[in-house]
GROMACS .gro file of C-alpha atoms in nm:
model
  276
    1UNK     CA    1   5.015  20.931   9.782
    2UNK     CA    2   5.094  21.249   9.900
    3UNK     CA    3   5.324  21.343   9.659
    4UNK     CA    4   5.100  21.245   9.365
    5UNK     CA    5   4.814  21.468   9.509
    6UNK     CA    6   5.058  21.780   9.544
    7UNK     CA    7   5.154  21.688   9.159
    8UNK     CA    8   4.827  21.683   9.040
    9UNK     CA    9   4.763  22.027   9.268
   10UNK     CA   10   5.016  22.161   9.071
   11UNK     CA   11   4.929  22.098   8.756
   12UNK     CA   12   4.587  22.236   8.794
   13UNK     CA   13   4.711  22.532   8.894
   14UNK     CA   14   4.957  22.553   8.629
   15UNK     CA   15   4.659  22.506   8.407
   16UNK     CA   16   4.414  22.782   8.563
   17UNK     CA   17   4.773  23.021   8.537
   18UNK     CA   18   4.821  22.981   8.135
   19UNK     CA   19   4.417  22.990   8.087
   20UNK     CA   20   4.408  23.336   8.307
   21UNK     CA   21   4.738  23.473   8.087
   22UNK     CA   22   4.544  23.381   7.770
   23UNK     CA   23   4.241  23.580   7.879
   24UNK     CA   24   4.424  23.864   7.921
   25UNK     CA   25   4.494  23.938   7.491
   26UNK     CA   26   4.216  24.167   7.371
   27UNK     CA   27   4.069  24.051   7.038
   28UNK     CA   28   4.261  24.317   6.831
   29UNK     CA   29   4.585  24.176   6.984
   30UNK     CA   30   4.466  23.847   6.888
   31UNK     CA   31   4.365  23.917   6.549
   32UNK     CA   32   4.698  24.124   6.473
   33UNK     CA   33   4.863  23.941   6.172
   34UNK     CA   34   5.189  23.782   6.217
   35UNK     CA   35   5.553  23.927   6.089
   36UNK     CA   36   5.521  23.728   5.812
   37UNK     CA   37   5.189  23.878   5.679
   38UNK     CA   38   5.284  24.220   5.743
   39UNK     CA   39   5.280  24.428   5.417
   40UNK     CA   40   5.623  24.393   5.182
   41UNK     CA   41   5.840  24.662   5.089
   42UNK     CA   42   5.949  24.724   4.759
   43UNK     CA   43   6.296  24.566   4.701
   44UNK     CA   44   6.439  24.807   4.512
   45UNK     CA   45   6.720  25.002   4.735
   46UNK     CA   46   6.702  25.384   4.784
   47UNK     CA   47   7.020  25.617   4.864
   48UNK     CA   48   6.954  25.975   4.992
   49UNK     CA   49   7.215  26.178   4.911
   50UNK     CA   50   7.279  26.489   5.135
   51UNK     CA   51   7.296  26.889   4.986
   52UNK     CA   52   7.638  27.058   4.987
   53UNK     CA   53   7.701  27.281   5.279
   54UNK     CA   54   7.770  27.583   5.027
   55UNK     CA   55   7.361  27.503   4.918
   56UNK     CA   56   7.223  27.636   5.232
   57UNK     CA   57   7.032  27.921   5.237
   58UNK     CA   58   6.881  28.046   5.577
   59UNK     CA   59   6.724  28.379   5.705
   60UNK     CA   60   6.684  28.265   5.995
   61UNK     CA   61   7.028  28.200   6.185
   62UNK     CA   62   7.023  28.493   6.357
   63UNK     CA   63   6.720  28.391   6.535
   64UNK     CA   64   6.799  28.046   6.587
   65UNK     CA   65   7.175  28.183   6.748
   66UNK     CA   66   6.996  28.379   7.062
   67UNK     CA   67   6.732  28.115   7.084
   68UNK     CA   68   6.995  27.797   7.117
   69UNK     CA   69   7.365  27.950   7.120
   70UNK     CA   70   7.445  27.727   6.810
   71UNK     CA   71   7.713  27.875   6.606
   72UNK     CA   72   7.620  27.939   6.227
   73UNK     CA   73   7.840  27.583   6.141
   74UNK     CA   74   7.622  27.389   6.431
   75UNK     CA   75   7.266  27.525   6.300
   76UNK     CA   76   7.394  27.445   5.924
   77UNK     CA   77   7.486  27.078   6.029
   78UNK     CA   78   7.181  27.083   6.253
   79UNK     CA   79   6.952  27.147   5.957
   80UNK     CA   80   7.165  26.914   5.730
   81UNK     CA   81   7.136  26.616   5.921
   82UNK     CA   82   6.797  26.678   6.044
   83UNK     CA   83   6.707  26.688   5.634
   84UNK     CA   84   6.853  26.354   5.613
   85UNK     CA   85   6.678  26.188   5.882
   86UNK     CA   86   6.339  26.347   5.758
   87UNK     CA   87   6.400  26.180   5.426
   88UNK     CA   88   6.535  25.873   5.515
   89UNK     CA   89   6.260  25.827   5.747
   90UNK     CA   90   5.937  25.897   5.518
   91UNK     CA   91   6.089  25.731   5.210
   92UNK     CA   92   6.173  25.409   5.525
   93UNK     CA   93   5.773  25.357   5.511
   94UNK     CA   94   5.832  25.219   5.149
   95UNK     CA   95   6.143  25.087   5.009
   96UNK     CA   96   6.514  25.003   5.178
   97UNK     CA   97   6.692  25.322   5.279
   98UNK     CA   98   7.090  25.373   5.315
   99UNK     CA   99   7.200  25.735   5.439
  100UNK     CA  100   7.499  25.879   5.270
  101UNK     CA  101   7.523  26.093   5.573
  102UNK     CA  102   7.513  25.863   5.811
  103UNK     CA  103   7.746  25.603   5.707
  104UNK     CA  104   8.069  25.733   5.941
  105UNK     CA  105   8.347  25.532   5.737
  106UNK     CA  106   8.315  25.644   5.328
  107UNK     CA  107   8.073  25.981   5.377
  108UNK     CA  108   8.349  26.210   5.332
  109UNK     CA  109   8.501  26.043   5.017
  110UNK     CA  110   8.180  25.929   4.895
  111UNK     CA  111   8.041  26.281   4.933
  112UNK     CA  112   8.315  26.422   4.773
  113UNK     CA  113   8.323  26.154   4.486
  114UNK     CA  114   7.932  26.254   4.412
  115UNK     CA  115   7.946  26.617   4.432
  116UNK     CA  116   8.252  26.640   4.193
  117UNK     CA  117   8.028  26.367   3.958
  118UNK     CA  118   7.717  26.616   3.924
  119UNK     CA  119   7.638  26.988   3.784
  120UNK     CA  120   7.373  27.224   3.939
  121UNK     CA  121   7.118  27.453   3.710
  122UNK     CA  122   6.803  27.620   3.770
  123UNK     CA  123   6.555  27.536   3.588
  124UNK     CA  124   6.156  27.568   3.593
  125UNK     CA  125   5.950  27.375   3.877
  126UNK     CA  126   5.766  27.052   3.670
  127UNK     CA  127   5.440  26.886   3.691
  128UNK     CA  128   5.494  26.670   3.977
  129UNK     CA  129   5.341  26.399   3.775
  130UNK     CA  130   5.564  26.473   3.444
  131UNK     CA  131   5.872  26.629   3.679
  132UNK     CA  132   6.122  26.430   3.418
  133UNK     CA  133   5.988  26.632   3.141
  134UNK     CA  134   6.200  26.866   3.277
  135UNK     CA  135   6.426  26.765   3.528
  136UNK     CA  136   6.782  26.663   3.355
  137UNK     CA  137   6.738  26.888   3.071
  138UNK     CA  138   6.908  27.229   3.013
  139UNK     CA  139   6.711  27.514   3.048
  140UNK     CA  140   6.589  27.655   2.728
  141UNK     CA  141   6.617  28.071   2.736
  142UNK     CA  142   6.287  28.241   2.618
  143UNK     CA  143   6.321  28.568   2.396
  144UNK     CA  144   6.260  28.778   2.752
  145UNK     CA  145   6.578  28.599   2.939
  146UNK     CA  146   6.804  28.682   2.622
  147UNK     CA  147   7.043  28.992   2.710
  148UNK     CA  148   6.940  29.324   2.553
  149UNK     CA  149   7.099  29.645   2.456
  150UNK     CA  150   6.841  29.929   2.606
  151UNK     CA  151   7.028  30.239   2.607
  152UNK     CA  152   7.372  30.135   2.531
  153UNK     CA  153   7.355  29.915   2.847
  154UNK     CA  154   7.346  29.553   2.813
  155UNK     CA  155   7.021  29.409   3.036
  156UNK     CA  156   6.845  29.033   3.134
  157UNK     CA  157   6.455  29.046   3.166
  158UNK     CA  158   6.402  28.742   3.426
  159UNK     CA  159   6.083  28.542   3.409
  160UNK     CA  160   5.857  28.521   3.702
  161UNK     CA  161   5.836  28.143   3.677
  162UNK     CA  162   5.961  27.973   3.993
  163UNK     CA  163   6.222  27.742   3.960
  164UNK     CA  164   6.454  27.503   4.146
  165UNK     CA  165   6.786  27.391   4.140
  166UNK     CA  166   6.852  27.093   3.952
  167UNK     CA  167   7.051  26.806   3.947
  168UNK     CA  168   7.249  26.703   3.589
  169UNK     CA  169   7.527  26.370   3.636
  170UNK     CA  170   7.818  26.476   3.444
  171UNK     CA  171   8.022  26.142   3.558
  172UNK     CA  172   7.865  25.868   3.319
  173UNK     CA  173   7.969  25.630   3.599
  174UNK     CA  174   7.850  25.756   3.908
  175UNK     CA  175   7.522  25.546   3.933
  176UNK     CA  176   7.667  25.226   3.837
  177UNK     CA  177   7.997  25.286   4.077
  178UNK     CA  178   7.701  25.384   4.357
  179UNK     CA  179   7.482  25.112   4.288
  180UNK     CA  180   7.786  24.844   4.294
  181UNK     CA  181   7.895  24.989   4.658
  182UNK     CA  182   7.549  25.037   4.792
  183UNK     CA  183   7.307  24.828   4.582
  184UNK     CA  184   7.098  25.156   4.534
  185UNK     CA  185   6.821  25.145   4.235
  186UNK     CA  186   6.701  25.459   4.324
  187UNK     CA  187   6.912  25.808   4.418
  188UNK     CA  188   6.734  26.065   4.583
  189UNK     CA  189   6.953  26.415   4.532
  190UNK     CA  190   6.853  26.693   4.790
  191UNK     CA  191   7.021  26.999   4.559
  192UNK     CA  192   6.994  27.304   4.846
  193UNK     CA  193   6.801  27.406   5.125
  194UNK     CA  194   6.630  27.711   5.156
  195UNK     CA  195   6.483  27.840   5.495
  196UNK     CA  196   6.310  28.242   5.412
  197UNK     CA  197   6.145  28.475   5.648
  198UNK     CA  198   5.782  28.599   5.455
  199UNK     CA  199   5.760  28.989   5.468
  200UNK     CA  200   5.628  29.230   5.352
  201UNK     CA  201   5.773  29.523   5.487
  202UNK     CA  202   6.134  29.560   5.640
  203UNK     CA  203   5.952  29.623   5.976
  204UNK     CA  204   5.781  29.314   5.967
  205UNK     CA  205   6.113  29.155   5.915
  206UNK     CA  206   6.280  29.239   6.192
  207UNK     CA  207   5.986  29.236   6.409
  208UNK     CA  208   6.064  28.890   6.381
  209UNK     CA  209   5.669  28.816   6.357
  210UNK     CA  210   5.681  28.745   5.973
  211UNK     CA  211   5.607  28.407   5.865
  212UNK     CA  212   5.922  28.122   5.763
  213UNK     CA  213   5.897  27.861   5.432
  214UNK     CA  214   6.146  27.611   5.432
  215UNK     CA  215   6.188  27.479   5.063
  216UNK     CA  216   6.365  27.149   4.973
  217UNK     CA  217   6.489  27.101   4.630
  218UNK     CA  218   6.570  26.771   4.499
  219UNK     CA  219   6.646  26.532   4.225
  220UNK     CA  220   6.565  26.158   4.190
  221UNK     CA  221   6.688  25.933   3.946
  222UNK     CA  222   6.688  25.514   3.859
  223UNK     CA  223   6.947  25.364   3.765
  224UNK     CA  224   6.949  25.440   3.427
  225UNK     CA  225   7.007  25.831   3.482
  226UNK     CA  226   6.650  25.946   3.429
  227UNK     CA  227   6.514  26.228   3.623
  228UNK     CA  228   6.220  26.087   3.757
  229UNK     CA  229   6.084  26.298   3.982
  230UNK     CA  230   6.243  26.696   4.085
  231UNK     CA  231   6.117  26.997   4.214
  232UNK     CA  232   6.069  27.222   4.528
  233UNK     CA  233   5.911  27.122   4.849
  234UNK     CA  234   5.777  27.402   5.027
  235UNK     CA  235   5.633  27.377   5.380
  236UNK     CA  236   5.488  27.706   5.607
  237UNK     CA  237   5.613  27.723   5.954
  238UNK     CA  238   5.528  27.980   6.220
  239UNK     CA  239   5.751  28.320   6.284
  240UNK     CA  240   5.909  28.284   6.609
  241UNK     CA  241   6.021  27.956   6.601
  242UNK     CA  242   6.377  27.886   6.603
  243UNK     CA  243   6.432  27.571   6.755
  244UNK     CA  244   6.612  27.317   6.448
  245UNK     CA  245   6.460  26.996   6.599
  246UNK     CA  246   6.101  27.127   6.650
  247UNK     CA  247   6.121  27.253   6.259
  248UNK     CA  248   6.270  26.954   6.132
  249UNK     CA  249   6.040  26.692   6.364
  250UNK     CA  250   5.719  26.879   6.228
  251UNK     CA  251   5.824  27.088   5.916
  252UNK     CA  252   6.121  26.894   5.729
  253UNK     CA  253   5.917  26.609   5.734
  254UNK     CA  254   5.595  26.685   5.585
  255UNK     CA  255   5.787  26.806   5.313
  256UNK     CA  256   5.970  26.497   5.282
  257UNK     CA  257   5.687  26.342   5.266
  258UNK     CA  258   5.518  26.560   4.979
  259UNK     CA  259   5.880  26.449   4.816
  260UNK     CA  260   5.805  26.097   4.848
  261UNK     CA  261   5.451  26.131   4.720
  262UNK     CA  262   5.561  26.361   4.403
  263UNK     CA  263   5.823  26.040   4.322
  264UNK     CA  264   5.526  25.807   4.405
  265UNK     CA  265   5.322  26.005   4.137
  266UNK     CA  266   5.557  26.007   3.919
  267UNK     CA  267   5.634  25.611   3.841
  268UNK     CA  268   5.254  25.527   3.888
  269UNK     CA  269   5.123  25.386   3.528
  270UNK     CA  270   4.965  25.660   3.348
  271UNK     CA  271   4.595  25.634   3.210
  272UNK     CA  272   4.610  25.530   2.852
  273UNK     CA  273   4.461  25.791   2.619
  274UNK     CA  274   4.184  25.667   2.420
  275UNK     CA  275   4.135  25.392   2.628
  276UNK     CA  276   3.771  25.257   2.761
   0.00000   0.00000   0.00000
């Protein structure tokens, strides 16, 4: 009799135990949706594909050296990989991401198999939301970028419009051979990387109180080899600061996002002219 009162104790109290852990969810925890109802990514796999070492361009290295002690080769890499995870990151938020970079075991031959696959050019920045009117395509001269003989001396007018460096496959078969190895639909090309102190005067520049603009050019392409989306991302960060993972945490990544958001742009249906 005993023994069936204690059981029956301890049930109860069992009971009251679950019904005081239940209480315990607030009503956004119980109204979160389950794993299965969380939103879908799109299928399609994207590979980022890191710029050459020899495309880095940085002002600031001197700065960053006193600050950290990183050797010119440590702040380069620093940078470079601290792209990479920007990109891969943002671009993470929408579709399937494999890092070129990261992968340990085929980077180096990989890398090298790419870089010796593709040509570089500068050409004008597009319209973000027409950037393959212009991406992949040589770069038509204008009358005022044709030499000239002024004077007996041969001279090149160069046109204020900005431009970017650009990404053109030479290797028919690099896509295909990419997408076999790493299922990629979509290659995202960072070309260079360009980190520039903003003076005005030489004093200001050395003062080290003029301003810094990192700018990110890149490339993206489907499968098929168009240029779908290309250009510059530019981002303003504030003189003084040479710490690479406080730039990179803050700076590299809202320009990777303004990357993902041009691409976004750029395959979203277009209004139909004419149309009610």
């Amino acid at each position: 009799m005993k023994r069936t009162k204690i059981f029956c104790i301890s049930l109860l109290l069992l009971a009251g135990s679950l019904t005081a852990q239940n209480t315990t969810f607030s009503p956004e925890e119980k109204k979160a949706p389950s794993p299965s109802a969380a939103v879908v990514k799109d299928a399609r796999m994207v590979l980022v594909i890191p710029f050459e070492p020899r495309l880095y361009n940085s002002e600031i290295d001197l700065g960053v050296n006193k600050e950290t002690k990183m050797n010119q080769h440590q702040i380069r890499n620093a940078f470079r990989s601290g792209l990479d995870f920007s990109v891969v990151s943002v671009f993470k938020k929408k579709y399937s991401v494999y890092s070129l970079l990261n992968d340990t075991g085929a980077s180096g031959i990989d890398q090298r198999y790419i870089y010796e696959s593709i040509a570089y050019n500068y050409v004008p920045l597009p319209d973000p939301a027409n950037a393959s009117a212009t991406a992949g395509k040589k770069n038509k001269k204008t009358d005022e970028d044709k030499p000239k003989i002024q004077n007996g001396q041969l001279t090149v007018t160069t046109s204020d419009q900005k431009k970017f460096m650009n990404v053109k496959i030479t290797n028919p078969n690099l896509l295909n051979t990419l997408n076999k190895r790493y299922g990629a639909a979509i290659f995202v090309f960072i070309s260079q990387l360009d980190i520039n102190v903003q003076a005005d005067t030489p004093e200001q520049y050395s003062s080290g109180n003029a301003g810094r603009i990192v700018g990110i050019h890149y490339t993206i392409f489907d499968l098929s080899g168009n240029a779908v989306s290309a250009g510059l991302s530019v981002q303003h960060f504030p003189a003084g600061l040479n710490n690479p993972t406080k730039i990179v945490n803050t700076y590299f990544t809202e320009a990777a996002q303004a990357i993902l958001d041009n691409y976004l742009l750029a395959i979203s249906p277009k209004p139909v002219k004419g149309g009610n």
